[in-house]
Tab-separated table of C-alpha atoms in Angstrom:
chain	number	residue	atom	x	y	z
A	14	MET	CA	-30.185	5.163	-20.479
A	15	ALA	CA	-27.414	7.396	-21.788
A	16	ASP	CA	-25.904	7.711	-18.310
A	17	GLU	CA	-25.720	3.963	-17.634
A	18	PRO	CA	-22.336	3.304	-19.313
A	19	GLN	CA	-20.816	6.048	-17.132
A	20	GLN	CA	-21.964	4.192	-14.031
A	21	GLU	CA	-20.382	0.878	-14.992
A	22	ARG	CA	-17.446	-0.188	-12.834
A	23	THR	CA	-14.845	-0.290	-15.576
A	24	GLU	CA	-11.888	1.305	-13.771
A	25	GLN	CA	-9.336	-0.559	-11.700
A	26	PRO	CA	-9.399	0.310	-7.974
A	27	THR	CA	-6.961	2.961	-6.822
A	28	GLN	CA	-4.562	2.469	-3.944
A	29	LYS	CA	-6.693	4.747	-1.768
A	30	ARG	CA	-9.763	2.587	-2.385
A	31	ARG	CA	-7.771	-0.510	-1.463
A	32	ASP	CA	-6.488	1.146	1.703
A	33	ASP	CA	-9.980	2.296	2.698
A	34	ALA	CA	-11.338	-1.219	2.180
A	35	ARG	CA	-8.547	-2.675	4.314
A	36	LYS	CA	-9.295	-0.189	7.101
A	37	LYS	CA	-12.873	-1.489	7.101
A	38	GLY	CA	-11.624	-5.076	7.340
A	39	ASP	CA	-12.579	-5.816	3.740
A	40	VAL	CA	-9.718	-7.979	2.455
A	41	PRO	CA	-9.666	-11.039	0.168
A	42	ARG	CA	-10.232	-14.259	2.061
A	43	SER	CA	-10.662	-17.898	1.040
A	44	ARG	CA	-12.454	-20.148	3.507
A	45	GLU	CA	-11.405	-23.136	1.449
A	46	LEU	CA	-7.737	-22.207	1.805
A	47	THR	CA	-8.144	-21.709	5.547
A	48	MET	CA	-9.936	-25.040	5.944
A	49	THR	CA	-7.331	-26.840	3.857
A	50	GLY	CA	-4.467	-25.302	5.814
A	51	VAL	CA	-6.035	-26.190	9.155
A	52	MET	CA	-6.851	-29.760	8.115
A	53	LEU	CA	-3.417	-30.474	6.651
A	54	SER	CA	-1.581	-28.822	9.546
A	55	GLY	CA	-3.669	-30.731	12.083
A	56	ALA	CA	-3.072	-34.007	10.271
A	57	ALA	CA	0.688	-33.408	10.085
A	58	ALA	CA	0.855	-32.399	13.754
A	59	LEU	CA	-1.234	-35.406	14.783
A	60	LEU	CA	1.048	-37.691	12.775
A	61	LEU	CA	4.167	-36.294	14.459
A	62	LEU	CA	2.638	-36.258	17.933
A	63	SER	CA	0.788	-39.575	17.731
A	64	GLY	CA	3.435	-41.335	19.825
A	65	PRO	CA	3.567	-38.864	22.762
A	66	MET	CA	-0.175	-38.266	22.655
A	67	GLY	CA	-0.896	-41.992	22.543
A	68	GLY	CA	1.366	-42.566	25.540
A	69	SER	CA	-0.324	-39.751	27.473
A	70	ILE	CA	-3.802	-41.102	26.713
A	71	THR	CA	-2.754	-44.644	27.663
A	72	GLU	CA	-1.360	-43.445	30.993
A	73	ALA	CA	-4.529	-41.449	31.677
A	74	PHE	CA	-6.820	-44.403	31.005
A	75	SER	CA	-4.569	-46.730	32.965
A	76	ALA	CA	-4.620	-44.427	35.975
A	77	ALA	CA	-8.368	-43.915	35.697
A	78	LEU	CA	-9.154	-47.620	35.517
A	79	SER	CA	-6.692	-48.696	38.212
A	80	LEU	CA	-8.736	-47.923	41.308
A	81	GLU	CA	-8.664	-49.411	44.760
A	82	ARG	CA	-11.958	-50.774	46.003
A	83	ASP	CA	-12.133	-48.366	48.967
A	84	LEU	CA	-11.855	-45.321	46.677
A	85	LEU	CA	-14.983	-46.320	44.787
A	86	PHE	CA	-17.062	-45.727	47.896
A	87	ASP	CA	-15.477	-42.315	48.605
A	88	PRO	CA	-17.977	-39.673	47.347
A	89	GLY	CA	-15.277	-36.986	47.139
A	90	TYR	CA	-12.823	-39.019	45.067
A	91	LEU	CA	-14.667	-39.413	41.765
A	92	PRO	CA	-14.984	-35.636	40.979
A	93	VAL	CA	-11.289	-35.131	41.710
A	94	ALA	CA	-10.301	-38.160	39.646
A	95	LEU	CA	-12.467	-37.009	36.757
A	96	SER	CA	-10.999	-33.510	36.799
A	97	ASN	CA	-7.460	-34.920	36.898
A	98	LEU	CA	-8.258	-37.196	33.961
A	99	VAL	CA	-9.669	-34.320	31.905
A	100	PHE	CA	-6.675	-32.112	32.744
A	101	GLN	CA	-4.211	-34.834	31.761
A	102	MET	CA	-6.052	-35.476	28.480
A	103	MET	CA	-6.211	-31.769	27.650
A	104	SER	CA	-2.529	-31.268	28.468
A	105	GLY	CA	-1.651	-33.833	25.835
A	106	LEU	CA	-3.702	-31.919	23.259
A	107	ILE	CA	-2.118	-28.479	23.916
A	108	PRO	CA	0.601	-28.803	21.208
A	109	LEU	CA	-2.032	-29.806	18.668
A	110	ALA	CA	-4.210	-26.869	19.685
A	111	PHE	CA	-1.328	-24.417	19.146
A	112	VAL	CA	-0.608	-25.865	15.705
A	113	LEU	CA	-4.265	-25.535	14.693
A	114	LEU	CA	-4.470	-21.967	16.010
A	115	ALA	CA	-1.335	-20.940	14.116
A	116	ALA	CA	-2.670	-22.634	10.974
A	117	VAL	CA	-5.898	-20.628	11.194
A	118	PHE	CA	-4.098	-17.255	11.313
A	119	ILE	CA	-1.438	-18.092	8.737
A	120	SER	CA	-3.877	-19.615	6.241
A	121	ALA	CA	-6.342	-16.748	6.611
A	122	ALA	CA	-3.654	-14.087	6.120
A	123	SER	CA	-1.861	-15.803	3.251
A	124	ILE	CA	-3.795	-14.039	0.484
A	125	GLY	CA	-5.183	-10.922	2.171
A	126	GLY	CA	-2.563	-10.157	4.793
A	127	TRP	CA	-3.218	-9.155	8.382
A	128	SER	CA	-6.157	-6.862	8.976
A	129	MET	CA	-7.457	-5.692	12.341
A	130	SER	CA	-10.641	-3.645	12.068
A	131	PHE	CA	-13.548	-3.190	14.465
A	132	GLU	CA	-15.776	-2.029	11.609
A	133	ALA	CA	-15.897	-5.596	10.311
A	134	VAL	CA	-17.648	-6.769	13.504
A	135	LYS	CA	-20.151	-3.929	13.721
A	136	PRO	CA	-23.765	-5.081	13.408
A	137	LYS	CA	-25.280	-4.416	10.010
A	138	PHE	CA	-29.058	-4.367	10.227
A	139	GLU	CA	-29.507	-4.540	6.464
A	140	ARG	CA	-28.377	-8.159	6.659
A	141	ILE	CA	-31.646	-9.112	8.367
A	142	SER	CA	-33.701	-7.724	5.506
A	143	PRO	CA	-35.826	-10.556	4.025
A	144	VAL	CA	-35.565	-9.110	0.498
A	145	LYS	CA	-31.774	-8.931	0.605
A	146	GLY	CA	-31.691	-12.368	2.201
A	147	VAL	CA	-33.575	-13.852	-0.715
A	148	LYS	CA	-31.235	-12.066	-3.139
A	149	ARG	CA	-28.226	-13.547	-1.367
A	150	ILE	CA	-29.722	-17.043	-1.570
A	151	PHE	CA	-30.132	-16.829	-5.347
A	152	SER	CA	-26.957	-14.841	-6.000
A	153	ALA	CA	-23.907	-15.926	-7.985
A	154	ASN	CA	-21.954	-16.234	-4.748
A	155	SER	CA	-24.492	-18.726	-3.363
A	156	LEU	CA	-24.264	-20.745	-6.576
A	157	ASN	CA	-20.489	-20.750	-6.252
A	158	GLU	CA	-20.716	-21.962	-2.635
A	159	LEU	CA	-23.119	-24.739	-3.695
A	160	ILE	CA	-20.756	-25.898	-6.423
A	161	LYS	CA	-17.835	-25.884	-3.992
A	162	ALA	CA	-19.839	-27.852	-1.421
A	163	LEU	CA	-20.745	-30.515	-3.993
A	164	ALA	CA	-17.154	-30.672	-5.229
A	165	LYS	CA	-15.847	-31.039	-1.669
A	166	PHE	CA	-18.333	-33.792	-0.959
A	167	LEU	CA	-17.386	-35.739	-4.080
A	168	LEU	CA	-13.626	-35.286	-3.756
A	169	VAL	CA	-13.392	-35.874	-0.020
A	170	GLY	CA	-15.805	-38.801	-0.274
A	171	ALA	CA	-13.792	-40.368	-3.107
A	172	PHE	CA	-10.536	-40.009	-1.180
A	173	ALA	CA	-12.120	-41.383	2.006
A	174	VAL	CA	-13.638	-44.421	0.289
A	175	ALA	CA	-10.387	-45.191	-1.530
A	176	TRP	CA	-8.344	-44.913	1.661
A	177	LEU	CA	-10.706	-46.998	3.784
A	178	TRP	CA	-10.766	-49.687	1.114
A	179	TRP	CA	-6.979	-49.674	1.084
A	180	CYS	CA	-6.390	-49.930	4.861
A	181	VAL	CA	-9.470	-51.847	5.995
A	182	GLU	CA	-7.380	-54.805	7.134
A	183	GLU	CA	-5.100	-52.604	9.212
A	184	LEU	CA	-8.059	-50.864	10.845
A	185	LEU	CA	-9.687	-54.165	11.760
A	186	GLY	CA	-6.375	-55.369	13.136
A	187	LEU	CA	-6.422	-52.698	15.852
A	188	GLY	CA	-8.811	-54.849	17.870
A	189	ARG	CA	-6.214	-57.597	18.147
A	190	GLU	CA	-3.424	-55.341	19.418
A	191	ALA	CA	-2.528	-54.585	23.036
A	192	VAL	CA	-4.017	-51.413	24.449
A	193	GLY	CA	-0.600	-49.776	24.947
A	194	SER	CA	0.286	-50.068	21.255
A	195	ALA	CA	-3.231	-49.866	19.809
A	196	ILE	CA	-3.903	-46.310	20.978
A	197	PRO	CA	-0.757	-44.741	19.371
A	198	HIS	CA	-1.333	-46.873	16.268
A	199	ALA	CA	-4.943	-45.708	16.076
A	200	LEU	CA	-3.843	-42.071	16.368
A	201	GLU	CA	-1.303	-42.604	13.600
A	202	LEU	CA	-3.952	-44.129	11.338
A	203	CYS	CA	-6.312	-41.263	12.120
A	204	ALA	CA	-3.601	-38.739	11.226
A	205	ILE	CA	-2.786	-40.513	7.945
A	206	SER	CA	-6.479	-40.805	7.116
A	207	LEU	CA	-7.045	-37.126	7.824
A	208	LEU	CA	-3.992	-36.181	5.774
A	209	ILE	CA	-5.111	-38.232	2.770
A	210	VAL	CA	-8.739	-37.148	2.941
A	211	SER	CA	-7.716	-33.492	3.355
A	212	SER	CA	-5.544	-33.714	0.259
A	213	GLY	CA	-8.716	-33.579	-1.780
A	214	LEU	CA	-9.325	-30.079	-0.439
A	215	ILE	CA	-6.114	-28.841	-2.087
A	216	LEU	CA	-7.820	-28.946	-5.476
A	217	ILE	CA	-10.783	-26.955	-4.138
A	218	ALA	CA	-8.502	-24.350	-2.537
A	219	ALA	CA	-6.382	-24.059	-5.690
A	220	ALA	CA	-9.509	-23.157	-7.663
A	221	ASP	CA	-11.088	-20.984	-4.956
A	222	VAL	CA	-8.115	-18.674	-4.271
A	223	PRO	CA	-7.944	-17.188	-7.825
A	224	PHE	CA	-11.730	-16.877	-7.858
A	225	GLN	CA	-11.777	-14.991	-4.551
A	226	LEU	CA	-9.010	-12.644	-5.722
A	227	TRP	CA	-10.874	-11.977	-8.971
A	228	GLN	CA	-14.164	-11.425	-7.139
A	229	TYR	CA	-12.503	-9.043	-4.653
A	230	GLN	CA	-10.894	-7.086	-7.485
A	231	LYS	CA	-14.233	-6.891	-9.267
A	232	LYS	CA	-16.005	-5.687	-6.113
A	233	LEU	CA	-13.502	-2.829	-5.680
A	234	ARG	CA	-13.745	-1.625	-9.270
A	235	MET	CA	-14.753	2.018	-9.659
A	236	THR	CA	-16.759	4.095	-12.059
A	237	LYS	CA	-15.059	6.897	-13.931
A	238	GLN	CA	-16.953	9.405	-11.822
A	239	GLN	CA	-15.659	7.797	-8.610
A	240	VAL	CA	-12.097	8.053	-9.913
A	241	LYS	CA	-12.604	11.742	-10.691
A	242	GLU	CA	-14.103	12.450	-7.276
A	243	GLU	CA	-11.281	10.620	-5.522
A	244	LEU	CA	-8.722	12.543	-7.560
A	245	LYS	CA	-10.347	15.782	-6.467
A	246	GLU	CA	-10.269	14.703	-2.828
A	247	THR	CA	-6.640	13.586	-2.843
A	248	GLU	CA	-5.117	16.280	-5.052
A	249	GLY	CA	-7.614	19.064	-4.495
A	250	ARG	CA	-10.181	20.623	-6.764
A	251	PRO	CA	-8.765	22.417	-9.836
A	252	GLU	CA	-10.110	25.813	-8.800
A	253	VAL	CA	-8.617	25.461	-5.316
A	254	LYS	CA	-5.262	24.351	-6.699
A	255	SER	CA	-5.286	27.280	-9.135
A	256	ARG	CA	-5.982	29.719	-6.311
A	257	ILE	CA	-3.203	28.217	-4.183
A	258	ARG	CA	-0.719	28.515	-7.060
A	259	GLN	CA	-1.789	32.111	-7.585
A	260	LEU	CA	-1.217	32.971	-3.931
A	261	GLN	CA	2.141	31.187	-3.930
A	262	LEU	CA	3.169	33.133	-7.015
A	263	GLN	CA	2.165	36.394	-5.353
A	264	VAL	CA	4.192	35.597	-2.231
A	265	ALA	CA	7.224	34.544	-4.286
A	266	THR	CA	6.993	37.676	-6.431
A	267	ARG	CA	6.763	39.915	-3.368
A	268	ARG	CA	9.853	38.302	-1.849
A	269	MET	CA	11.742	38.722	-5.128
A	270	MET	CA	10.897	42.398	-5.288
A	271	GLU	CA	11.980	42.919	-1.684
A	272	GLU	CA	15.390	41.361	-2.369
A	273	LEU	CA	15.838	42.867	-5.823
A	274	PRO	CA	17.429	46.180	-4.626
A	275	THR	CA	20.452	44.193	-3.378
A	276	ALA	CA	21.177	42.768	-6.855
A	277	ASP	CA	24.409	43.611	-8.686
A	278	VAL	CA	22.890	43.448	-12.168
A	279	VAL	CA	19.671	42.583	-14.009
A	280	ILE	CA	20.275	40.822	-17.306
A	281	THR	CA	17.415	41.409	-19.730
A	282	ASN	CA	16.137	40.125	-23.057
A	283	PRO	CA	15.477	43.200	-23.097
A	284	THR	CA	11.649	42.998	-22.976
A	285	HIS	CA	10.563	39.375	-22.450
A	286	PHE	CA	13.013	38.088	-19.803
A	287	ALA	CA	14.764	39.566	-16.789
A	288	VAL	CA	17.143	37.811	-14.386
A	289	ALA	CA	18.657	39.549	-11.342
A	290	LEU	CA	22.077	38.348	-10.138
A	291	LYS	CA	23.932	38.955	-6.911
A	292	TYR	CA	27.517	38.019	-6.072
A	293	ASP	CA	29.335	38.192	-2.751
A	294	ASP	CA	32.810	36.666	-2.877
A	295	THR	CA	32.821	36.178	0.922
A	296	SER	CA	29.744	33.931	1.088
A	297	MET	CA	29.131	32.711	-2.473
A	298	SER	CA	31.181	30.510	-4.759
A	299	ALA	CA	29.338	31.854	-7.828
A	300	PRO	CA	26.748	34.526	-8.675
A	301	ARG	CA	23.257	33.657	-7.496
A	302	VAL	CA	19.848	34.331	-9.073
A	303	ILE	CA	17.700	36.318	-6.637
A	304	ALA	CA	14.839	37.188	-9.023
A	305	LYS	CA	13.647	36.226	-12.464
A	306	GLY	CA	10.551	36.580	-14.580
A	307	LYS	CA	9.092	36.896	-18.037
A	308	ASP	CA	6.741	39.344	-19.710
A	309	LEU	CA	4.825	41.302	-17.009
A	310	ILE	CA	7.015	40.096	-14.134
A	311	ALA	CA	10.120	40.915	-16.191
A	312	ALA	CA	8.774	44.418	-16.755
A	313	ARG	CA	8.152	44.820	-13.018
A	314	ILE	CA	11.710	43.621	-12.255
A	315	ARG	CA	13.120	46.264	-14.630
A	316	GLU	CA	10.987	48.965	-12.996
A	317	VAL	CA	12.117	48.084	-9.467
A	318	ALA	CA	15.737	47.795	-10.620
A	319	THR	CA	15.560	51.241	-12.232
A	320	GLU	CA	14.020	52.738	-9.081
A	321	HIS	CA	16.892	51.397	-6.941
A	322	ARG	CA	19.603	52.091	-9.520
A	323	VAL	CA	20.422	48.477	-10.158
A	324	PRO	CA	22.267	48.242	-13.525
A	325	LEU	CA	20.388	46.731	-16.459
A	326	PHE	CA	22.401	44.813	-19.014
A	327	SER	CA	20.858	43.658	-22.277
A	328	ALA	CA	22.059	40.182	-23.321
A	329	PRO	CA	19.119	38.251	-24.833
A	330	PRO	CA	20.765	34.799	-25.199
A	331	LEU	CA	22.275	34.963	-21.694
A	332	ALA	CA	18.983	36.126	-20.169
A	333	ARG	CA	17.038	33.306	-21.821
A	334	VAL	CA	19.534	30.622	-20.742
A	335	LEU	CA	19.683	31.931	-17.152
A	336	TYR	CA	15.887	31.949	-16.972
A	337	ARG	CA	15.615	28.335	-18.190
A	338	THR	CA	18.504	26.744	-16.308
A	339	THR	CA	18.551	28.402	-12.883
A	340	ASP	CA	15.899	28.707	-10.191
A	341	ILE	CA	15.599	31.511	-7.693
A	342	GLY	CA	18.139	31.102	-4.899
A	343	GLN	CA	20.459	28.883	-6.958
A	344	GLU	CA	23.936	29.684	-8.196
A	345	ILE	CA	24.450	29.916	-11.939
A	346	PRO	CA	25.740	26.846	-13.834
A	347	ALA	CA	29.501	26.515	-14.232
A	348	ARG	CA	29.192	26.828	-18.023
A	349	LEU	CA	27.908	30.396	-17.588
A	350	TYR	CA	30.721	31.586	-15.321
A	351	THR	CA	32.697	33.201	-18.152
A	352	ALA	CA	29.710	34.998	-19.683
A	353	VAL	CA	28.486	36.388	-16.339
A	354	ALA	CA	32.065	37.321	-15.330
A	355	GLN	CA	32.327	39.406	-18.503
A	356	VAL	CA	29.161	41.298	-17.537
A	357	LEU	CA	30.276	41.921	-13.930
A	358	ALA	CA	33.742	42.993	-15.060
A	359	TYR	CA	32.172	45.420	-17.516
A	360	LEU	CA	30.058	46.976	-14.749
A	361	LEU	CA	33.163	47.447	-12.576
A	362	GLN	CA	34.997	49.084	-15.483
A	363	LEU	CA	31.962	51.252	-16.117
A	364	ASP	CA	32.002	52.518	-12.516
A	365	SER	CA	35.704	53.338	-12.815
A	366	ALA	CA	35.182	55.156	-16.111
A	367	ARG	CA	32.731	57.632	-14.611
A	368	ALA	CA	35.642	59.798	-13.445
A	369	PRO	CA	36.247	62.922	-15.606
A	370	GLY	CA	38.303	62.216	-18.700
A	371	GLN	CA	37.716	58.466	-18.652
A	372	ARG	CA	36.293	56.800	-21.738
A	373	PRO	CA	33.530	54.255	-21.012
A	374	PRO	CA	34.409	50.701	-22.065
A	375	GLU	CA	32.657	48.842	-24.845
A	376	PRO	CA	29.950	46.505	-23.542
A	377	PRO	CA	30.845	42.821	-23.970
A	378	VAL	CA	28.854	40.424	-26.097
A	379	PRO	CA	28.705	37.137	-24.111
A	380	GLU	CA	28.959	34.168	-26.439
A	381	ILE	CA	26.199	31.717	-25.542
A	382	ASP	CA	25.230	28.635	-27.521
A	383	GLU	CA	21.590	28.227	-26.454
A	384	ASP	CA	21.300	24.837	-28.161
A	385	THR	CA	23.688	23.267	-25.645
A	386	PHE	CA	21.534	24.202	-22.630
């Protein structure tokens, strides 16, 4: 019982979980929104196309009913005439079919976006399990579908009854009109009726869309353990990451030590920090850090520098600032130009003073305000 709270889905889904669900075709969908979009789009298209469609249907019926007596006794004529009639009727419905098809895709993708996945159509044999079937029948989702079905029945029925009561005289008047005008008029009334009756579905869709989004979000929620496992998979396990950092540090240290003999000076703390600088006025605009380290690495830098006769210069504030502000391979900041120039100038003077009778110069004390870095 103590482990149960840890298994509760209390964490919000990560982006990776959302992406994995989308790859499987699991995206939020609202059948009520799709149905509403299709019904309203079909009604609007039928209302706009009632005139052309009515004319096409009238012409088709007129041609079908205007037959010469001899053609009625021709056994090969009726199949051809029937096929022509069907083709003519279907041709008039093509624009409406395209509108309905577009409405299906647009309405379905309006809340979940486009998703093409073959995993969504794979057969799942657990769906034919009688036990799971019974659970689905008495689940909260089934109760929600029942409530929506009852609400649709009541709303659509109320709208339909109100509209029929309103236009009953106009509907009965269709029988007194000429065929040429009655068919387009009937299509127009059908479109208006469908548009008004479908308006009741807007309320159902407006309530269903937030519910579906909430239910989808709830389904994707994760336990804390799932979040930890996913973090390990995406960013790597801590022990692996630690080993990788250790190897990277070893490689970087080896490269530093290989380049260290070419340094012009190593500025030290003198024990905790060591920064090696190199300056070539033909290829560099400022001295560059080619190695740096603290504690054990600093001690190793001093050892290698001593072995290769690279000068060591003790300037604790300058060493600390160089270590904090400059990475390996970067040139020193402009604010340190003067301090480093003093050190390099001193080393040049020291080389010149090695001749007999020359007095070595006094080492400079670079003025560094560490609080400004």
